[in-house]
Coordinates of C-alpha atoms and ligand atoms in Angstrom, one line a residue:
M1 CA 0.0 0.0 0.0
K2 CA 1.2 3.5 -0.8
F3 CA 0.9 6.2 1.9
F4 CA 0.0 9.8 1.1
V5 CA -0.4 12.5 3.7
D6 CA -3.5 14.6 3.6
T7 CA -2.3 18.1 4.5
A8 CA -1.2 21.5 3.0
D9 CA 1.2 22.1 5.9
V10 CA 4.6 22.1 4.2
A11 CA 6.6 21.8 7.5
E12 CA 4.6 18.7 8.4
I13 CA 5.1 17.2 4.9
K14 CA 8.9 17.8 5.2
D15 CA 9.0 16.1 8.5
V16 CA 7.1 12.9 7.3
A17 CA 9.0 12.9 3.9
A18 CA 12.3 12.7 5.8
S19 CA 11.3 9.1 6.8
G20 CA 11.5 8.0 3.2
L21 CA 8.1 6.3 3.7
L22 CA 6.0 9.0 2.0
D23 CA 4.6 8.3 -1.5
G24 CA 2.5 11.4 -2.2
V25 CA 0.3 14.2 -0.8
T26 CA -3.3 15.1 -1.1
T27 CA -4.7 18.6 -0.5
N28 CA -8.2 20.0 -0.7
P29 CA -9.7 23.5 -0.6
S30 CA -10.4 23.2 3.1
L31 CA -6.8 22.3 3.9
I32 CA -5.6 25.2 1.7
A33 CA -7.9 27.6 3.6
K34 CA -6.4 26.2 6.9
A35 CA -2.9 26.8 5.7
N36 CA -3.9 30.4 4.8
R37 CA -1.1 30.9 2.2
D38 CA -1.1 31.2 -1.6
F39 CA -2.4 28.0 -3.2
K40 CA 0.0 27.8 -6.1
T41 CA 3.0 28.5 -3.9
I42 CA 2.0 25.8 -1.5
V43 CA 1.6 23.2 -4.3
A44 CA 5.0 24.2 -5.8
E45 CA 6.7 23.8 -2.4
I46 CA 5.1 20.4 -1.8
C47 CA 6.0 19.2 -5.2
A48 CA 9.7 20.1 -4.6
V49 CA 9.7 18.1 -1.4
V50 CA 7.8 15.0 -2.5
P51 CA 8.6 13.4 -5.9
G52 CA 5.4 11.3 -5.9
P53 CA 1.9 12.5 -6.9
V54 CA 0.6 15.7 -5.2
S55 CA -3.1 16.3 -5.6
A56 CA -4.2 19.9 -6.1
E57 CA -8.0 20.5 -6.5
V58 CA -9.8 22.7 -9.0
A59 CA -12.0 25.4 -7.4
S60 CA -14.6 25.6 -10.2
T61 CA -17.6 23.3 -10.6
E62 CA -18.1 24.1 -14.2
Y63 CA -16.3 22.1 -17.0
T64 CA -14.7 24.9 -19.1
Q65 CA -13.4 26.7 -16.0
M66 CA -12.3 23.4 -14.4
M67 CA -10.2 22.7 -17.5
K68 CA -8.6 26.2 -17.4
E69 CA -7.7 25.7 -13.7
A70 CA -6.5 22.2 -14.3
H71 CA -4.0 23.4 -17.0
V72 CA -2.7 26.1 -14.6
L73 CA -2.3 23.5 -11.8
A74 CA -0.7 20.9 -14.0
K75 CA 2.0 23.4 -15.1
I76 CA 3.2 24.0 -11.6
A77 CA 5.2 20.7 -11.5
S78 CA 5.3 17.4 -13.3
N79 CA 4.0 15.5 -10.3
V80 CA 0.8 17.5 -9.9
T81 CA -2.3 15.4 -9.9
V82 CA -5.4 17.4 -10.7
K83 CA -8.1 16.8 -8.2
L84 CA -11.7 17.0 -9.6
P85 CA -15.0 16.5 -7.9
L86 CA -17.1 13.4 -8.8
T87 CA -19.7 15.3 -10.7
W88 CA -20.7 15.1 -14.4
D89 CA -18.6 18.1 -15.2
G90 CA -15.7 16.7 -13.1
L91 CA -15.9 13.3 -15.0
K92 CA -16.0 15.1 -18.3
A93 CA -12.9 17.1 -17.3
C94 CA -11.2 13.9 -16.1
K95 CA -11.8 12.2 -19.5
A96 CA -10.4 15.2 -21.3
L97 CA -7.4 15.7 -19.0
T98 CA -6.6 11.9 -19.1
S99 CA -6.5 12.1 -22.9
E100 CA -3.9 14.9 -22.6
G101 CA -1.8 12.8 -20.3
I102 CA -2.5 14.8 -17.2
K103 CA -2.9 12.7 -14.0
T104 CA -6.2 13.0 -12.1
N105 CA -7.7 12.3 -8.7
V106 CA -11.5 12.1 -8.7
T107 CA -12.6 13.1 -5.2
L108 CA -15.7 13.1 -3.0
C109 CA -16.6 9.6 -4.1
F110 CA -19.4 8.1 -2.0
S111 CA -20.7 5.2 -4.1
A112 CA -19.4 2.2 -6.1
T113 CA -21.2 3.4 -9.2
Q114 CA -19.5 6.8 -8.9
A115 CA -16.2 5.0 -8.7
L116 CA -17.0 2.9 -11.8
L117 CA -17.6 6.1 -13.7
A118 CA -14.4 7.7 -12.5
A119 CA -12.5 4.6 -13.7
K120 CA -14.3 4.8 -17.1
A121 CA -13.3 8.4 -17.4
G122 CA -9.7 7.3 -17.0
A123 CA -9.0 8.7 -13.5
T124 CA -5.5 8.0 -12.1
F125 CA -7.0 7.8 -8.6
V126 CA -10.5 7.7 -7.2
S127 CA -11.0 8.9 -3.6
P128 CA -13.7 7.2 -1.6
F129 CA -14.2 9.2 1.7
I130 CA -14.4 6.5 4.4
G131 CA -14.6 8.7 7.5
R132 CA -17.4 10.9 6.2
I133 CA -19.5 7.7 5.5
D134 CA -18.8 6.4 9.0
D135 CA -19.8 9.8 10.4
M136 CA -23.3 9.2 8.8
G137 CA -23.6 5.9 10.7
Y138 CA -22.8 3.7 7.6
D139 CA -19.8 1.5 6.9
G140 CA -17.2 3.4 4.9
M141 CA -15.0 0.4 4.4
Q142 CA -17.8 -1.5 2.6
L143 CA -17.4 1.1 -0.2
I144 CA -13.7 0.2 -0.5
R145 CA -14.6 -3.5 -0.7
E146 CA -17.2 -2.9 -3.4
I147 CA -15.0 -0.7 -5.5
R148 CA -12.1 -3.3 -5.2
Q149 CA -14.4 -6.0 -6.4
I150 CA -15.8 -4.0 -9.3
Y151 CA -12.4 -2.9 -10.5
D152 CA -11.1 -6.4 -10.3
N153 CA -14.0 -7.6 -12.4
Y154 CA -12.7 -5.4 -15.2
P155 CA -9.0 -5.6 -15.7
A156 CA -9.1 -2.9 -18.4
L157 CA -9.8 -0.4 -15.6
H158 CA -6.5 1.0 -14.1
T159 CA -7.7 3.5 -11.6
E160 CA -6.1 3.3 -8.2
I161 CA -8.3 3.3 -5.1
L162 CA -7.1 6.0 -2.8
A163 CA -8.8 5.5 0.6
A164 CA -9.5 9.0 1.9
S165 CA -11.1 10.7 4.9
I166 CA -9.1 8.3 7.1
R167 CA -9.3 9.1 10.8
T168 CA -7.8 6.1 12.6
V169 CA -5.2 3.4 12.5
G170 CA -8.0 0.9 12.1
H171 CA -9.1 2.6 9.0
V172 CA -5.7 2.1 7.5
R173 CA -5.6 -1.5 8.5
D174 CA -9.0 -2.2 7.1
A175 CA -8.4 -0.3 3.9
A176 CA -5.2 -2.4 3.3
L177 CA -7.2 -5.6 4.0
A178 CA -9.8 -4.5 1.5
G179 CA -7.2 -3.9 -1.2
A180 CA -7.1 -0.1 -1.4
D181 CA -4.0 0.9 -3.4
V182 CA -3.3 4.0 -1.4
S183 CA -4.3 5.5 2.0
T184 CA -4.2 9.3 2.5
V185 CA -3.9 10.1 6.1
P186 CA -3.3 13.0 8.4
P187 CA 0.4 13.1 9.4
S188 CA -0.5 12.3 13.0
V189 CA -2.2 9.1 12.0
L190 CA 0.7 8.1 9.8
K191 CA 3.1 8.4 12.8
T192 CA 0.7 6.5 15.1
L193 CA 0.8 3.5 12.7
A194 CA 4.3 2.9 14.1
Q195 CA 3.3 2.8 17.7
H196 CA 2.4 -0.1 20.0
P197 CA 2.6 -0.1 23.8
L198 CA 4.3 -3.5 23.8
T199 CA 7.0 -2.2 21.4
E200 CA 7.7 0.7 23.9
K201 CA 7.6 -1.7 26.9
G202 CA 10.0 -4.2 25.2
L203 CA 12.3 -1.5 24.1
A204 CA 12.5 0.0 27.6
Q205 CA 13.5 -3.5 28.9
F206 CA 16.1 -4.0 26.2
T207 CA 17.6 -0.6 26.8
A208 CA 17.9 -1.2 30.5
D209 CA 19.4 -4.7 30.1
W210 CA 21.9 -3.4 27.5
A211 CA 23.1 -0.7 29.9
K212 CA 23.9 -3.4 32.4
T213 CA 26.4 -5.0 29.9
G214 CA 28.5 -1.8 29.9
Q215 CA 29.2 -2.3 26.2
K216 CA 29.1 0.0 23.2
I217 CA 28.5 -1.0 19.6
V218 CA 30.4 2.1 18.2
Ligands
E4P301 C1 -8.8 13.4 0.5 O1 -8.2 13.7 -0.5 C2 -9.5 14.4 1.3 O2 -8.7 15.6 1.3 C3 -9.6 14.1 2.8 O3 -9.2 12.7 3.0 C4 -10.8 14.5 3.4 O4 -10.8 14.1 4.7 P1 -11.9 14.6 5.8 O5 -13.2 13.9 5.6 O6 -11.2 14.3 7.1 O7 -12.0 16.1 5.6

């Protein structure tokens, strides 16, 4: 599974990227508003830090304007992935951008049939929002399972499933079990994946016992 971080905070991205475990970044208009800096500057900075796909979302909801915005965003760096909403206009833009060789991430996916259309439009990634479905009292992970099954039924579809709106370590585990290709997670969740109380307890014991030996490795 590939790991993307879901943030527009460049300092956070640099910190996680230093681990060598980061495969890409997703942003959205809400994350850009939170960062409170110039959008295109943020995207350029992120693309310089992370060589993998960096999702930058169009602001328009209308096809012609979406295409204009997409072309501006795609020119920022070669690793920009244009993020488009899963609407009729967004799918039309996805199809057109794909034919131009521009990578796309079709976002705000809440049903398997939406994901089928995104794949048919040639999306590089489709982003089902797990957490927001859970928030409504439904099972977000079921959507990942359905999309996986549908895509596997049609080998001609090459869209990657990017599990989004991930809130917990359990979401990451279940998305991996369900066969999602990518999880995009807040940086805090990514770091929490490495933690386990028994790891900490065991390490404390090993460190204490090693000190008793009085030895040094270097
Ligand atoms: C994904 O690309 C989205 O930016 C993100 O995962 C949305 O998450 P949220 O539901 O926590 O806002």
